[in-house]
PDB file of C-alpha atoms in Angstrom:
ATOM      1  CA  MET A 128      87.720 120.659  63.186  1.00  0.00           C
ATOM      2  CA  SER A 129      88.194 121.128  66.186  1.00  0.00           C
ATOM      3  CA  ASP A 130      91.471 120.235  68.284  1.00  0.00           C
ATOM      4  CA  GLN A 131      89.475 119.892  71.633  1.00  0.00           C
ATOM      5  CA  PRO A 132      89.292 115.925  71.611  1.00  0.00           C
ATOM      6  CA  LEU A 133      85.555 116.325  73.464  1.00  0.00           C
ATOM      7  CA  ASP A 134      84.395 118.154  71.284  1.00  0.00           C
ATOM      8  CA  GLY A 135      80.249 117.251  70.192  1.00  0.00           C
ATOM      9  CA  ALA A 136      80.652 115.333  73.634  1.00  0.00           C
ATOM     10  CA  VAL A 137      78.351 115.716  76.417  1.00  0.00           C
ATOM     11  CA  ALA A 138      79.148 114.873  79.984  1.00  0.00           C
ATOM     12  CA  LEU A 139      77.660 114.618  82.937  1.00  0.00           C
ATOM     13  CA  VAL A 140      79.459 115.139  86.609  1.00  0.00           C
ATOM     14  CA  THR A 141      77.781 114.931  89.746  1.00  0.00           C
ATOM     15  CA  GLU A 142      77.836 116.723  93.197  1.00  0.00           C
ATOM     16  CA  ALA A 143      79.544 119.404  90.763  1.00  0.00           C
ATOM     17  CA  GLY A 144      78.627 122.305  92.286  1.00  0.00           C
ATOM     18  CA  GLY A 145      82.200 122.419  94.445  1.00  0.00           C
ATOM     19  CA  GLY A 146      85.490 120.461  94.746  1.00  0.00           C
ATOM     20  CA  ILE A 147      86.613 118.144  92.139  1.00  0.00           C
ATOM     21  CA  GLY A 148      83.071 117.821  90.431  1.00  0.00           C
ATOM     22  CA  ALA A 149      83.481 121.639  90.079  1.00  0.00           C
ATOM     23  CA  ALA A 150      86.619 121.280  89.531  1.00  0.00           C
ATOM     24  CA  THR A 151      86.338 118.266  86.744  1.00  0.00           C
ATOM     25  CA  ALA A 152      83.416 119.862  85.277  1.00  0.00           C
ATOM     26  CA  ARG A 153      85.641 122.620  83.840  1.00  0.00           C
ATOM     27  CA  ARG A 154      88.885 120.568  82.801  1.00  0.00           C
ATOM     28  CA  LEU A 155      86.008 118.590  80.732  1.00  0.00           C
ATOM     29  CA  ALA A 156      84.417 121.869  78.993  1.00  0.00           C
ATOM     30  CA  ARG A 157      87.950 123.379  78.522  1.00  0.00           C
ATOM     31  CA  GLU A 158      88.702 119.627  76.588  1.00  0.00           C
ATOM     32  CA  GLY A 159      85.463 120.479  74.484  1.00  0.00           C
ATOM     33  CA  ALA A 160      82.747 118.968  76.574  1.00  0.00           C
ATOM     34  CA  ALA A 161      78.992 120.555  76.775  1.00  0.00           C
ATOM     35  CA  VAL A 162      78.368 119.296  80.785  1.00  0.00           C
ATOM     36  CA  ALA A 163      75.596 118.786  82.589  1.00  0.00           C
ATOM     37  CA  LEU A 164      76.479 119.666  86.604  1.00  0.00           C
ATOM     38  CA  LEU A 165      74.493 117.698  88.887  1.00  0.00           C
ATOM     39  CA  ALA A 166      73.707 118.411  92.436  1.00  0.00           C
ATOM     40  CA  SER A 167      71.273 119.081  94.865  1.00  0.00           C
ATOM     41  CA  ARG A 168      72.138 122.918  95.542  1.00  0.00           C
ATOM     42  CA  ALA A 169      71.064 125.083  92.745  1.00  0.00           C
ATOM     43  CA  ASP A 170      72.913 128.239  93.864  1.00  0.00           C
ATOM     44  CA  ARG A 171      76.442 126.398  93.164  1.00  0.00           C
ATOM     45  CA  LEU A 172      75.414 124.779  90.027  1.00  0.00           C
ATOM     46  CA  THR A 173      74.365 128.199  88.517  1.00  0.00           C
ATOM     47  CA  GLN A 174      77.953 129.848  89.660  1.00  0.00           C
ATOM     48  CA  VAL A 175      80.186 126.855  88.093  1.00  0.00           C
ATOM     49  CA  ALA A 176      78.081 127.301  85.277  1.00  0.00           C
ATOM     50  CA  ASP A 177      79.017 131.126  84.531  1.00  0.00           C
ATOM     51  CA  ASP A 178      82.371 130.521  85.624  1.00  0.00           C
ATOM     52  CA  ILE A 179      82.173 128.322  82.728  1.00  0.00           C
ATOM     53  CA  ALA A 180      80.661 130.340  79.754  1.00  0.00           C
ATOM     54  CA  GLY A 181      83.027 132.961  81.388  1.00  0.00           C
ATOM     55  CA  LEU A 182      85.534 130.193  80.141  1.00  0.00           C
ATOM     56  CA  GLY A 183      84.037 129.909  76.602  1.00  0.00           C
ATOM     57  CA  GLY A 184      81.951 126.957  77.808  1.00  0.00           C
ATOM     58  CA  HIS A 185      78.891 125.173  77.727  1.00  0.00           C
ATOM     59  CA  ALA A 186      77.382 124.098  81.091  1.00  0.00           C
ATOM     60  CA  VAL A 187      73.459 123.639  82.238  1.00  0.00           C
ATOM     61  CA  PRO A 188      72.478 123.401  86.035  1.00  0.00           C
ATOM     62  CA  VAL A 189      70.824 119.996  87.055  1.00  0.00           C
ATOM     63  CA  ALA A 190      70.036 119.889  90.585  1.00  0.00           C
ATOM     64  CA  ALA A 191      68.583 116.827  91.809  1.00  0.00           C
ATOM     65  CA  ASP A 192      68.525 114.823  94.849  1.00  0.00           C
ATOM     66  CA  VAL A 193      70.141 111.351  93.622  1.00  0.00           C
ATOM     67  CA  THR A 194      70.046 109.278  96.279  1.00  0.00           C
ATOM     68  CA  GLY A 195      67.175 107.994  95.433  1.00  0.00           C
ATOM     69  CA  PRO A 196      66.521 105.796  91.750  1.00  0.00           C
ATOM     70  CA  ASP A 197      63.849 107.781  90.745  1.00  0.00           C
ATOM     71  CA  GLY A 198      65.426 110.994  91.807  1.00  0.00           C
ATOM     72  CA  ALA A 199      68.687 109.625  89.620  1.00  0.00           C
ATOM     73  CA  GLU A 200      66.332 108.825  86.793  1.00  0.00           C
ATOM     74  CA  ASP A 201      64.758 112.235  86.472  1.00  0.00           C
ATOM     75  CA  ALA A 202      68.048 114.115  86.509  1.00  0.00           C
ATOM     76  CA  VAL A 203      69.745 111.924  83.532  1.00  0.00           C
ATOM     77  CA  GLN A 204      66.643 112.601  81.734  1.00  0.00           C
ATOM     78  CA  GLU A 205      67.132 116.370  82.414  1.00  0.00           C
ATOM     79  CA  ALA A 206      71.019 116.398  81.019  1.00  0.00           C
ATOM     80  CA  LEU A 207      69.784 114.825  78.272  1.00  0.00           C
ATOM     81  CA  ASP A 208      66.683 117.124  77.313  1.00  0.00           C
ATOM     82  CA  LYS A 209      69.049 120.344  78.287  1.00  0.00           C
ATOM     83  CA  LEU A 210      72.375 118.557  76.103  1.00  0.00           C
ATOM     84  CA  GLY A 211      70.827 115.812  73.731  1.00  0.00           C
ATOM     85  CA  ARG A 212      72.974 112.577  74.650  1.00  0.00           C
ATOM     86  CA  LEU A 213      75.399 111.710  76.626  1.00  0.00           C
ATOM     87  CA  ASP A 214      79.135 110.521  76.524  1.00  0.00           C
ATOM     88  CA  VAL A 215      80.535 110.782  79.511  1.00  0.00           C
ATOM     89  CA  LEU A 216      79.556 110.322  83.505  1.00  0.00           C
ATOM     90  CA  VAL A 217      81.841 111.286  85.793  1.00  0.00           C
ATOM     91  CA  ASN A 218      80.416 109.885  89.841  1.00  0.00           C
ATOM     92  CA  SER A 219      82.427 111.982  92.105  1.00  0.00           C
ATOM     93  CA  ALA A 220      79.813 112.409  95.226  1.00  0.00           C
ATOM     94  CA  GLY A 221      80.942 111.373  98.114  1.00  0.00           C
ATOM     95  CA  ILE A 222      81.243 112.290 101.909  1.00  0.00           C
ATOM     96  CA  MET A 223      83.937 110.850 104.579  1.00  0.00           C
ATOM     97  CA  LEU A 224      82.417 110.670 107.904  1.00  0.00           C
ATOM     98  CA  LEU A 225      85.395 109.296 110.277  1.00  0.00           C
ATOM     99  CA  ASN A 226      84.881 108.379 113.623  1.00  0.00           C
ATOM    100  CA  SER A 227      85.167 105.374 115.216  1.00  0.00           C
ATOM    101  CA  ALA A 228      82.288 102.229 115.608  1.00  0.00           C
ATOM    102  CA  LEU A 229      81.987 103.295 119.218  1.00  0.00           C
ATOM    103  CA  HIS A 230      81.551 107.136 119.199  1.00  0.00           C
ATOM    104  CA  THR A 231      79.795 107.216 115.592  1.00  0.00           C
ATOM    105  CA  THR A 232      76.052 107.364 115.240  1.00  0.00           C
ATOM    106  CA  VAL A 233      74.451 104.512 112.733  1.00  0.00           C
ATOM    107  CA  GLU A 234      72.910 107.867 110.692  1.00  0.00           C
ATOM    108  CA  GLU A 235      76.466 108.985 109.755  1.00  0.00           C
ATOM    109  CA  TRP A 236      77.104 105.485 108.454  1.00  0.00           C
ATOM    110  CA  ASP A 237      73.735 105.437 106.249  1.00  0.00           C
ATOM    111  CA  ARG A 238      74.316 108.924 104.708  1.00  0.00           C
ATOM    112  CA  MET A 239      77.966 107.546 103.637  1.00  0.00           C
ATOM    113  CA  VAL A 240      76.331 104.755 102.182  1.00  0.00           C
ATOM    114  CA  ALA A 241      73.542 107.021 100.448  1.00  0.00           C
ATOM    115  CA  ARG A 242      76.402 109.379  99.341  1.00  0.00           C
ATOM    116  CA  ASN A 243      79.139 107.426  98.567  1.00  0.00           C
ATOM    117  CA  VAL A 244      77.043 104.162  96.604  1.00  0.00           C
ATOM    118  CA  GLU A 245      73.493 104.663  96.231  1.00  0.00           C
ATOM    119  CA  ALA A 246      73.869 107.755  94.391  1.00  0.00           C
ATOM    120  CA  MET A 247      76.561 106.327  92.519  1.00  0.00           C
ATOM    121  CA  LEU A 248      74.367 103.196  91.639  1.00  0.00           C
ATOM    122  CA  HIS A 249      71.290 105.396  91.001  1.00  0.00           C
ATOM    123  CA  VAL A 250      73.034 107.023  88.504  1.00  0.00           C
ATOM    124  CA  THR A 251      74.890 104.743  86.995  1.00  0.00           C
ATOM    125  CA  HIS A 252      71.687 102.278  86.379  1.00  0.00           C
ATOM    126  CA  ALA A 253      70.057 105.455  84.805  1.00  0.00           C
ATOM    127  CA  ALA A 254      73.132 106.481  82.261  1.00  0.00           C
ATOM    128  CA  VAL A 255      74.509 103.474  81.224  1.00  0.00           C
ATOM    129  CA  PRO A 256      72.335 102.971  78.116  1.00  0.00           C
ATOM    130  CA  HIS A 257      72.823 106.277  76.765  1.00  0.00           C
ATOM    131  CA  LEU A 258      76.489 105.620  76.780  1.00  0.00           C
ATOM    132  CA  ILE A 259      76.155 102.486  75.255  1.00  0.00           C
ATOM    133  CA  TYR A 260      74.204 104.630  72.246  1.00  0.00           C
ATOM    134  CA  ALA A 261      77.035 106.989  72.460  1.00  0.00           C
ATOM    135  CA  ALA A 262      79.443 104.570  72.438  1.00  0.00           C
ATOM    136  CA  SER A 263      77.487 103.312  68.757  1.00  0.00           C
ATOM    137  CA  THR A 264      76.976 106.498  67.500  1.00  0.00           C
ATOM    138  CA  SER A 265      79.544 109.589  68.110  1.00  0.00           C
ATOM    139  CA  PRO A 266      82.652 110.406  65.952  1.00  0.00           C
ATOM    140  CA  ARG A 267      85.052 109.317  68.896  1.00  0.00           C
ATOM    141  CA  GLN A 268      83.209 105.709  68.736  1.00  0.00           C
ATOM    142  CA  VAL A 269      84.107 105.333  72.503  1.00  0.00           C
ATOM    143  CA  ALA A 270      82.060 106.666  75.664  1.00  0.00           C
ATOM    144  CA  ASP A 271      83.512 107.089  79.285  1.00  0.00           C
ATOM    145  CA  LEU A 272      82.312 106.082  82.629  1.00  0.00           C
ATOM    146  CA  VAL A 273      84.291 107.241  85.519  1.00  0.00           C
ATOM    147  CA  ASN A 274      84.088 106.436  89.417  1.00  0.00           C
ATOM    148  CA  VAL A 275      85.964 108.686  91.739  1.00  0.00           C
ATOM    149  CA  GLY A 276      86.825 106.764  94.448  1.00  0.00           C
ATOM    150  CA  SER A 277      89.277 107.328  97.341  1.00  0.00           C
ATOM    151  CA  THR A 278      92.859 105.043  98.396  1.00  0.00           C
ATOM    152  CA  ALA A 279      91.115 104.172 101.744  1.00  0.00           C
ATOM    153  CA  GLY A 280      89.802 102.066  99.389  1.00  0.00           C
ATOM    154  CA  ARG A 281      92.627 100.468  99.525  1.00  0.00           C
ATOM    155  CA  VAL A 282      94.364 100.737 102.674  1.00  0.00           C
ATOM    156  CA  ALA A 283      92.011 100.914 105.836  1.00  0.00           C
ATOM    157  CA  ARG A 284      92.669 103.208 108.420  1.00  0.00           C
ATOM    158  CA  ARG A 285      91.203 103.838 112.337  1.00  0.00           C
ATOM    159  CA  GLY A 286      87.699 105.610 112.237  1.00  0.00           C
ATOM    160  CA  SER A 287      87.691 104.868 108.334  1.00  0.00           C
ATOM    161  CA  SER A 288      85.795 101.455 108.951  1.00  0.00           C
ATOM    162  CA  VAL A 289      82.204 102.711 106.935  1.00  0.00           C
ATOM    163  CA  TYR A 290      84.041 105.166 104.321  1.00  0.00           C
ATOM    164  CA  SER A 291      86.497 101.952 103.700  1.00  0.00           C
ATOM    165  CA  LEU A 292      83.733 100.211 102.824  1.00  0.00           C
ATOM    166  CA  THR A 293      81.966 102.424 100.602  1.00  0.00           C
ATOM    167  CA  GLN A 294      85.136 102.764  98.587  1.00  0.00           C
ATOM    168  CA  ALA A 295      86.492  99.295  98.160  1.00  0.00           C
ATOM    169  CA  GLY A 296      82.471  98.490  97.457  1.00  0.00           C
ATOM    170  CA  LEU A 297      83.015 101.490  94.801  1.00  0.00           C
ATOM    171  CA  ASN A 298      86.389  99.448  93.363  1.00  0.00           C
ATOM    172  CA  ALA A 299      84.818  95.888  93.133  1.00  0.00           C
ATOM    173  CA  PHE A 300      81.092  97.358  91.213  1.00  0.00           C
ATOM    174  CA  THR A 301      83.557 100.030  88.509  1.00  0.00           C
ATOM    175  CA  GLU A 302      85.598  96.365  87.698  1.00  0.00           C
ATOM    176  CA  SER A 303      82.713  94.239  87.455  1.00  0.00           C
ATOM    177  CA  LEU A 304      81.337  96.855  85.524  1.00  0.00           C
ATOM    178  CA  ARG A 305      84.176  97.220  83.261  1.00  0.00           C
ATOM    179  CA  GLN A 306      84.125  93.640  81.728  1.00  0.00           C
ATOM    180  CA  GLU A 307      80.465  93.942  81.018  1.00  0.00           C
ATOM    181  CA  LEU A 308      80.869  96.964  79.317  1.00  0.00           C
ATOM    182  CA  LEU A 309      83.740  95.988  76.938  1.00  0.00           C
ATOM    183  CA  GLY A 310      81.929  94.893  73.918  1.00  0.00           C
ATOM    184  CA  GLU A 311      79.384  97.922  74.038  1.00  0.00           C
ATOM    185  CA  ARG A 312      82.998 100.368  74.080  1.00  0.00           C
ATOM    186  CA  VAL A 313      81.797 102.032  77.445  1.00  0.00           C
ATOM    187  CA  ARG A 314      85.426 102.574  79.072  1.00  0.00           C
ATOM    188  CA  VAL A 315      84.885 102.189  82.788  1.00  0.00           C
ATOM    189  CA  SER A 316      87.781 103.528  85.093  1.00  0.00           C
ATOM    190  CA  VAL A 317      88.381 104.530  88.984  1.00  0.00           C
ATOM    191  CA  VAL A 318      90.194 107.206  89.791  1.00  0.00           C
ATOM    192  CA  GLU A 319      91.685 106.802  93.609  1.00  0.00           C
ATOM    193  CA  PRO A 320      92.407 110.476  95.124  1.00  0.00           C
ATOM    194  CA  GLY A 321      94.166 110.641  98.850  1.00  0.00           C
ATOM    195  CA  LEU A 322      93.982 113.607 100.605  1.00  0.00           C
ATOM    196  CA  ALA A 323      92.348 116.353  99.022  1.00  0.00           C
ATOM    197  CA  ASP A 324      92.005 119.566 100.120  1.00  0.00           C
ATOM    198  CA  THR A 325      88.409 119.709  99.472  1.00  0.00           C
ATOM    199  CA  GLU A 326      84.742 119.934 101.390  1.00  0.00           C
ATOM    200  CA  LEU A 327      85.311 116.029 101.474  1.00  0.00           C
ATOM    201  CA  ASN A 328      88.053 116.669 104.145  1.00  0.00           C
ATOM    202  CA  ASP A 329      86.900 119.248 106.810  1.00  0.00           C
ATOM    203  CA  ARG A 330      86.325 116.292 109.218  1.00  0.00           C
ATOM    204  CA  LEU A 331      90.105 114.905 108.904  1.00  0.00           C
ATOM    205  CA  GLY A 332      91.231 116.014 111.985  1.00  0.00           C
ATOM    206  CA  GLU A 333      94.304 113.977 113.446  1.00  0.00           C
ATOM    207  CA  PHE A 334      93.692 112.047 110.326  1.00  0.00           C
ATOM    208  CA  GLY A 335      95.016 115.063 108.152  1.00  0.00           C
ATOM    209  CA  GLY A 336      98.189 116.116 107.838  1.00  0.00           C
ATOM    210  CA  ALA A 337      99.885 114.970 104.620  1.00  0.00           C
ATOM    211  CA  GLY A 338      99.940 117.368 101.387  1.00  0.00           C
ATOM    212  CA  ALA A 339      96.760 117.450 100.057  1.00  0.00           C
ATOM    213  CA  LEU A 340      95.696 117.904  96.533  1.00  0.00           C
ATOM    214  CA  ARG A 341      94.285 120.101  94.846  1.00  0.00           C
ATOM    215  CA  ALA A 342      90.472 118.869  93.169  1.00  0.00           C
ATOM    216  CA  GLU A 343      92.384 120.110  89.923  1.00  0.00           C
ATOM    217  CA  ASP A 344      95.018 117.570  90.501  1.00  0.00           C
ATOM    218  CA  VAL A 345      91.894 115.171  90.592  1.00  0.00           C
ATOM    219  CA  ALA A 346      90.134 116.811  87.852  1.00  0.00           C
ATOM    220  CA  ASP A 347      93.661 116.416  85.431  1.00  0.00           C
ATOM    221  CA  ALA A 348      93.153 112.801  86.234  1.00  0.00           C
ATOM    222  CA  ILE A 349      90.335 112.078  84.856  1.00  0.00           C
ATOM    223  CA  GLY A 350      90.616 114.639  81.833  1.00  0.00           C
ATOM    224  CA  TYR A 351      93.732 112.309  80.791  1.00  0.00           C
ATOM    225  CA  ILE A 352      91.540 108.926  81.029  1.00  0.00           C
ATOM    226  CA  VAL A 353      88.729 110.712  79.082  1.00  0.00           C
ATOM    227  CA  THR A 354      90.643 112.120  76.597  1.00  0.00           C
ATOM    228  CA  ARG A 355      92.812 109.160  74.852  1.00  0.00           C
ATOM    229  CA  ASP A 356      91.898 107.463  71.895  1.00  0.00           C
ATOM    230  CA  ARG A 357      89.404 104.629  71.598  1.00  0.00           C
ATOM    231  CA  ARG A 358      92.257 101.792  72.100  1.00  0.00           C
ATOM    232  CA  VAL A 359      93.614 103.209  74.758  1.00  0.00           C
ATOM    233  CA  ALA A 360      91.792 102.344  78.352  1.00  0.00           C
ATOM    234  CA  VAL A 361      92.845 103.740  82.022  1.00  0.00           C
ATOM    235  CA  ASN A 362      90.826 101.706  84.220  1.00  0.00           C
ATOM    236  CA  GLN A 363      92.724 102.544  87.732  1.00  0.00           C
ATOM    237  CA  LEU A 364      94.457 105.735  88.314  1.00  0.00           C
ATOM    238  CA  MET A 365      95.344 106.295  92.012  1.00  0.00           C
ATOM    239  CA  VAL A 366      96.548 109.741  92.639  1.00  0.00           C
ATOM    240  CA  ARG A 367      98.264 110.864  95.999  1.00  0.00           C
ATOM    241  CA  GLY A 368      99.941 113.932  97.441  1.00  0.00           C
ATOM    242  CA  GLY A 369     103.256 113.684  97.277  1.00  0.00           C
ATOM    243  CA  ASP A 370     103.756 113.483 100.859  1.00  0.00           C
ATOM    244  CA  GLN A 371     101.326 111.275 102.070  1.00  0.00           C
ATOM    245  CA  ALA A 372     102.710 108.190 102.908  1.00  0.00           C
ATOM    246  CA  TRP A 373      99.491 105.495 103.184  1.00  0.00           C
TER     247      TRP A 373
END
């Protein structure tokens, strides 16, 4: 019998071509899961899949735009076709474009809403029935849905109005979904990182400066959540860099 807690499980990780998504995919593969890697750029996904294979794991790329419901449905179905089931969903896609309401564009606001909210909603809606089925049929007798948010969902700062809006909404959505899926044995959790050294923070400018997390630090938090015994649910986990004050 394998001593890997996710042996036989299948995970789907969004934005898995780099940053937190790629680090999470590698972490879950080390725990024994087969991983469907979802993002829009196929070349990045192939590299992550090759990295995981080199470590003895198994991952398959699923290249898709999931900001629309049809794309999300097709992506989840492709993951099921390739790997057979779905036990863990990690919604890690996101974009942070910081600017004042006076100087930003509506297009930047729309991009954040599409990536941070709409993509999460569409993938979640497509995946939930399969997570429920996995929880009732797998040896683990539990499934997991983890949304990656941000400390910006709790602490709004100047220039982050719409980004904070998307993250606060993600928190509320996650809590409501947690209550809805309790009886289905699907654990729903949110991980809220502070500043992290990823592409998401490329435009921090004056808002940066605190000691940043690594993508692997956030992946460790996600790995901790989904490898707990089924009697334990870690529903919220905030992870900041040691020097981050807010």
